[in-house]
């Protein structure tokens, strides 16, 4: 993979970014990011990702003065400079106030193939439901990374978080859904989780297709006893969950039901439309 990146609108060779050691971005991890899929050298659901980043920057009082079209052109330029057609790229805004830096770079220069069902392990870490870092994609990502690695060390693919009240929130890198009695359920944002771009698209699809949808507060046992469960992310879309370990290991009776396949197919249609 080529290593050309864009920093503050300028193309540069290599992967180095200069930050003052006393800057909030370096000293405190003060910053935000978006991870975005691209195909045919065009970003997927870019409007939604940009709007979320823009809103988070406003709330955190981080200078981010680029327009939607300016950032889109930077992204497209990045794909062209690196001569890649599809993959995952990131936008990182680091710093505080007007003294901030914006970096755009490739994370992966390819997309994963078939998404096999994954196994979840319940994390011992309780997420703070009211925390800014629970609700936004910030550079304070170490806890998510450590818990993901802990789950993988135990032979699982992902971890599942609950908040201080024991209510399910999300996974380390994806939102979580479950189906019970033909009702699509997912944690409400009040539980303390990221308002995922794909999460929003799936809720929209389900409602448009006349499916019963519920956003609420659910305990671990309710999630684990569902008829079916899956996760969603910008990079992989919809991925079924085959097992979850809480106090014991439980397998879900359904994996990749017609309902989940329908949601995945409709999501792909919307993704195609978002490419313009």
PDB file of C-alpha atoms in Angstrom, residues 104-256:
ATOM      1  CA  UNK A 104      -6.636  12.069   5.685  1.00  0.00           C
ATOM      2  CA  UNK A 105      -5.031   8.685   5.087  1.00  0.00           C
ATOM      3  CA  UNK A 106      -5.656   5.096   4.031  1.00  0.00           C
ATOM      4  CA  UNK A 107      -6.223   2.463   6.679  1.00  0.00           C
ATOM      5  CA  UNK A 108      -6.706  -0.432   4.265  1.00  0.00           C
ATOM      6  CA  UNK A 109      -6.289  -0.523   0.508  1.00  0.00           C
ATOM      7  CA  UNK A 110      -8.757  -3.358   0.072  1.00  0.00           C
ATOM      8  CA  UNK A 111     -12.118  -4.546   1.386  1.00  0.00           C
ATOM      9  CA  UNK A 112     -12.696  -7.801   3.230  1.00  0.00           C
ATOM     10  CA  UNK A 113     -14.522 -10.489   1.331  1.00  0.00           C
ATOM     11  CA  UNK A 114     -17.405 -12.512   2.745  1.00  0.00           C
ATOM     12  CA  UNK A 115     -18.291 -11.511   6.289  1.00  0.00           C
ATOM     13  CA  UNK A 116     -18.365 -14.699   8.338  1.00  0.00           C
ATOM     14  CA  UNK A 117     -20.438 -14.768  11.556  1.00  0.00           C
ATOM     15  CA  UNK A 118     -18.517 -13.529  14.587  1.00  0.00           C
ATOM     16  CA  UNK A 119     -18.293 -14.521  18.256  1.00  0.00           C
ATOM     17  CA  UNK A 120     -18.665 -11.938  21.030  1.00  0.00           C
ATOM     18  CA  UNK A 121     -17.262 -11.821  24.549  1.00  0.00           C
ATOM     19  CA  UNK A 122     -18.827  -9.574  27.175  1.00  0.00           C
ATOM     20  CA  UNK A 123     -16.371  -6.967  28.424  1.00  0.00           C
ATOM     21  CA  UNK A 124     -15.811  -6.415  32.133  1.00  0.00           C
ATOM     22  CA  UNK A 125     -15.519  -2.677  31.474  1.00  0.00           C
ATOM     23  CA  UNK A 126     -18.660  -0.601  32.077  1.00  0.00           C
ATOM     24  CA  UNK A 127     -19.122   2.259  29.644  1.00  0.00           C
ATOM     25  CA  UNK A 128     -20.183   5.612  31.082  1.00  0.00           C
ATOM     26  CA  UNK A 129     -23.494   6.380  29.399  1.00  0.00           C
ATOM     27  CA  UNK A 130     -23.152  10.179  29.651  1.00  0.00           C
ATOM     28  CA  UNK A 131     -19.491  10.410  28.598  1.00  0.00           C
ATOM     29  CA  UNK A 132     -18.588  12.335  25.450  1.00  0.00           C
ATOM     30  CA  UNK A 133     -16.076   9.597  24.600  1.00  0.00           C
ATOM     31  CA  UNK A 134     -18.838   6.964  24.671  1.00  0.00           C
ATOM     32  CA  UNK A 135     -20.966   8.889  22.196  1.00  0.00           C
ATOM     33  CA  UNK A 136     -18.356  10.204  19.767  1.00  0.00           C
ATOM     34  CA  UNK A 137     -15.415   8.806  17.794  1.00  0.00           C
ATOM     35  CA  UNK A 138     -12.549  10.316  19.726  1.00  0.00           C
ATOM     36  CA  UNK A 139      -8.827   9.603  19.825  1.00  0.00           C
ATOM     37  CA  UNK A 140      -9.406   8.295  23.378  1.00  0.00           C
ATOM     38  CA  UNK A 141      -9.816   4.822  21.873  1.00  0.00           C
ATOM     39  CA  UNK A 142      -7.409   2.845  24.022  1.00  0.00           C
ATOM     40  CA  UNK A 143     -10.071   1.163  26.154  1.00  0.00           C
ATOM     41  CA  UNK A 144     -11.938  -0.118  23.114  1.00  0.00           C
ATOM     42  CA  UNK A 145      -8.691  -1.408  21.638  1.00  0.00           C
ATOM     43  CA  UNK A 146      -7.604  -3.155  24.834  1.00  0.00           C
ATOM     44  CA  UNK A 147     -10.987  -4.848  25.272  1.00  0.00           C
ATOM     45  CA  UNK A 148     -11.021  -5.952  21.639  1.00  0.00           C
ATOM     46  CA  UNK A 149      -7.570  -7.468  22.078  1.00  0.00           C
ATOM     47  CA  UNK A 150      -8.686  -9.177  25.309  1.00  0.00           C
ATOM     48  CA  UNK A 151     -11.648 -10.743  23.507  1.00  0.00           C
ATOM     49  CA  UNK A 152      -9.410 -11.922  20.680  1.00  0.00           C
ATOM     50  CA  UNK A 153      -6.927 -13.378  23.178  1.00  0.00           C
ATOM     51  CA  UNK A 154      -9.760 -15.564  24.481  1.00  0.00           C
ATOM     52  CA  UNK A 155     -10.615 -16.780  20.984  1.00  0.00           C
ATOM     53  CA  UNK A 156     -13.434 -14.343  20.191  1.00  0.00           C
ATOM     54  CA  UNK A 157     -13.787 -11.816  17.380  1.00  0.00           C
ATOM     55  CA  UNK A 158     -15.281  -8.838  19.217  1.00  0.00           C
ATOM     56  CA  UNK A 159     -16.268  -7.608  22.641  1.00  0.00           C
ATOM     57  CA  UNK A 160     -19.657  -6.343  23.775  1.00  0.00           C
ATOM     58  CA  UNK A 161     -19.966  -3.452  26.219  1.00  0.00           C
ATOM     59  CA  UNK A 162     -22.638  -2.643  28.783  1.00  0.00           C
ATOM     60  CA  UNK A 163     -23.004   0.648  30.646  1.00  0.00           C
ATOM     61  CA  UNK A 164     -22.901   1.365  34.382  1.00  0.00           C
ATOM     62  CA  UNK A 165     -26.499   0.131  34.682  1.00  0.00           C
ATOM     63  CA  UNK A 166     -25.709  -3.177  33.029  1.00  0.00           C
ATOM     64  CA  UNK A 167     -27.483  -2.252  29.791  1.00  0.00           C
ATOM     65  CA  UNK A 168     -26.050  -3.274  26.427  1.00  0.00           C
ATOM     66  CA  UNK A 169     -24.437  -0.461  24.454  1.00  0.00           C
ATOM     67  CA  UNK A 170     -22.230  -1.545  21.529  1.00  0.00           C
ATOM     68  CA  UNK A 171     -19.100  -3.418  20.499  1.00  0.00           C
ATOM     69  CA  UNK A 172     -15.589  -1.991  20.302  1.00  0.00           C
ATOM     70  CA  UNK A 173     -15.876  -1.140  16.612  1.00  0.00           C
ATOM     71  CA  UNK A 174     -19.506  -1.689  15.716  1.00  0.00           C
ATOM     72  CA  UNK A 175     -23.100  -1.213  16.784  1.00  0.00           C
ATOM     73  CA  UNK A 176     -25.093  -4.222  17.967  1.00  0.00           C
ATOM     74  CA  UNK A 177     -28.633  -5.318  17.053  1.00  0.00           C
ATOM     75  CA  UNK A 178     -30.802  -8.262  18.000  1.00  0.00           C
ATOM     76  CA  UNK A 179     -34.105  -9.689  16.825  1.00  0.00           C
ATOM     77  CA  UNK A 180     -36.767 -11.052  19.165  1.00  0.00           C
ATOM     78  CA  UNK A 181     -40.240 -12.115  18.034  1.00  0.00           C
ATOM     79  CA  UNK A 182     -39.709 -10.406  14.659  1.00  0.00           C
ATOM     80  CA  UNK A 183     -38.857  -7.059  16.295  1.00  0.00           C
ATOM     81  CA  UNK A 184     -35.527  -5.431  15.406  1.00  0.00           C
ATOM     82  CA  UNK A 185     -33.998  -4.023  18.597  1.00  0.00           C
ATOM     83  CA  UNK A 186     -30.921  -1.952  19.386  1.00  0.00           C
ATOM     84  CA  UNK A 187     -29.732   0.148  22.297  1.00  0.00           C
ATOM     85  CA  UNK A 188     -30.988   3.728  22.406  1.00  0.00           C
ATOM     86  CA  UNK A 189     -28.412   6.487  22.246  1.00  0.00           C
ATOM     87  CA  UNK A 190     -29.233   7.401  25.852  1.00  0.00           C
ATOM     88  CA  UNK A 191     -27.468   4.194  26.901  1.00  0.00           C
ATOM     89  CA  UNK A 192     -24.155   5.737  25.825  1.00  0.00           C
ATOM     90  CA  UNK A 193     -23.028   4.609  22.393  1.00  0.00           C
ATOM     91  CA  UNK A 194     -21.971   5.921  19.017  1.00  0.00           C
ATOM     92  CA  UNK A 195     -24.739   7.039  16.700  1.00  0.00           C
ATOM     93  CA  UNK A 196     -23.326   4.873  13.930  1.00  0.00           C
ATOM     94  CA  UNK A 197     -23.804   5.869  10.311  1.00  0.00           C
ATOM     95  CA  UNK A 198     -24.731   2.318   9.303  1.00  0.00           C
ATOM     96  CA  UNK A 199     -26.872   1.960  12.424  1.00  0.00           C
ATOM     97  CA  UNK A 200     -28.917   4.923  11.248  1.00  0.00           C
ATOM     98  CA  UNK A 201     -29.239   3.554   7.736  1.00  0.00           C
ATOM     99  CA  UNK A 202     -30.444   0.166   9.004  1.00  0.00           C
ATOM    100  CA  UNK A 203     -33.078   1.734  11.255  1.00  0.00           C
ATOM    101  CA  UNK A 204     -34.277   3.793   8.303  1.00  0.00           C
ATOM    102  CA  UNK A 205     -34.398   0.733   6.034  1.00  0.00           C
ATOM    103  CA  UNK A 206     -36.307  -1.322   8.597  1.00  0.00           C
ATOM    104  CA  UNK A 207     -38.926   1.379   9.090  1.00  0.00           C
ATOM    105  CA  UNK A 208     -39.324   1.945   5.351  1.00  0.00           C
ATOM    106  CA  UNK A 209     -39.810  -1.796   4.841  1.00  0.00           C
ATOM    107  CA  UNK A 210     -42.493  -1.949   7.507  1.00  0.00           C
ATOM    108  CA  UNK A 211     -40.444  -3.884  10.053  1.00  0.00           C
ATOM    109  CA  UNK A 212     -41.083  -3.398  13.748  1.00  0.00           C
ATOM    110  CA  UNK A 213     -38.197  -1.406  15.256  1.00  0.00           C
ATOM    111  CA  UNK A 214     -37.416  -0.655  18.876  1.00  0.00           C
ATOM    112  CA  UNK A 215     -34.632   1.429  20.424  1.00  0.00           C
ATOM    113  CA  UNK A 216     -34.444   0.824  24.152  1.00  0.00           C
ATOM    114  CA  UNK A 217     -32.548  -0.222  27.244  1.00  0.00           C
ATOM    115  CA  UNK A 218     -31.739  -3.939  27.269  1.00  0.00           C
ATOM    116  CA  UNK A 219     -29.948  -6.141  29.743  1.00  0.00           C
ATOM    117  CA  UNK A 220     -27.288  -8.648  28.774  1.00  0.00           C
ATOM    118  CA  UNK A 221     -29.619 -11.603  29.349  1.00  0.00           C
ATOM    119  CA  UNK A 222     -32.225 -10.152  26.998  1.00  0.00           C
ATOM    120  CA  UNK A 223     -29.605  -9.660  24.293  1.00  0.00           C
ATOM    121  CA  UNK A 224     -28.143 -13.135  24.782  1.00  0.00           C
ATOM    122  CA  UNK A 225     -31.557 -14.821  24.615  1.00  0.00           C
ATOM    123  CA  UNK A 226     -32.522 -13.189  21.312  1.00  0.00           C
ATOM    124  CA  UNK A 227     -33.631 -15.142  18.265  1.00  0.00           C
ATOM    125  CA  UNK A 228     -30.796 -13.632  16.262  1.00  0.00           C
ATOM    126  CA  UNK A 229     -28.170 -10.894  16.585  1.00  0.00           C
ATOM    127  CA  UNK A 230     -25.772  -8.990  14.359  1.00  0.00           C
ATOM    128  CA  UNK A 231     -23.388  -6.041  14.322  1.00  0.00           C
ATOM    129  CA  UNK A 232     -23.025  -3.173  11.877  1.00  0.00           C
ATOM    130  CA  UNK A 233     -20.085  -0.991  10.884  1.00  0.00           C
ATOM    131  CA  UNK A 234     -19.073   1.299   8.043  1.00  0.00           C
ATOM    132  CA  UNK A 235     -16.305  -1.043   6.944  1.00  0.00           C
ATOM    133  CA  UNK A 236     -18.152  -4.362   6.954  1.00  0.00           C
ATOM    134  CA  UNK A 237     -21.843  -3.503   6.838  1.00  0.00           C
ATOM    135  CA  UNK A 238     -23.973  -6.224   8.452  1.00  0.00           C
ATOM    136  CA  UNK A 239     -22.280  -9.201  10.133  1.00  0.00           C
ATOM    137  CA  UNK A 240     -24.155 -11.931  11.995  1.00  0.00           C
ATOM    138  CA  UNK A 241     -23.284 -12.984  15.543  1.00  0.00           C
ATOM    139  CA  UNK A 242     -23.047 -16.742  16.068  1.00  0.00           C
ATOM    140  CA  UNK A 243     -22.186 -16.896  19.789  1.00  0.00           C
ATOM    141  CA  UNK A 244     -21.825 -14.695  22.833  1.00  0.00           C
ATOM    142  CA  UNK A 245     -20.061 -15.407  26.098  1.00  0.00           C
ATOM    143  CA  UNK A 246     -21.541 -13.778  29.198  1.00  0.00           C
ATOM    144  CA  UNK A 247     -21.645 -15.976  32.282  1.00  0.00           C
ATOM    145  CA  UNK A 248     -21.696 -18.892  29.880  1.00  0.00           C
ATOM    146  CA  UNK A 249     -21.344 -19.456  26.147  1.00  0.00           C
ATOM    147  CA  UNK A 250     -24.575 -19.155  24.202  1.00  0.00           C
ATOM    148  CA  UNK A 251     -25.188 -19.815  20.516  1.00  0.00           C
ATOM    149  CA  UNK A 252     -27.856 -17.933  18.606  1.00  0.00           C
ATOM    150  CA  UNK A 253     -30.443 -20.223  16.988  1.00  0.00           C
ATOM    151  CA  UNK A 254     -30.464 -18.185  13.767  1.00  0.00           C
ATOM    152  CA  UNK A 255     -27.565 -16.789  11.771  1.00  0.00           C
ATOM    153  CA  UNK A 256     -28.153 -14.862   8.566  1.00  0.00           C
TER     154      UNK A 256
END
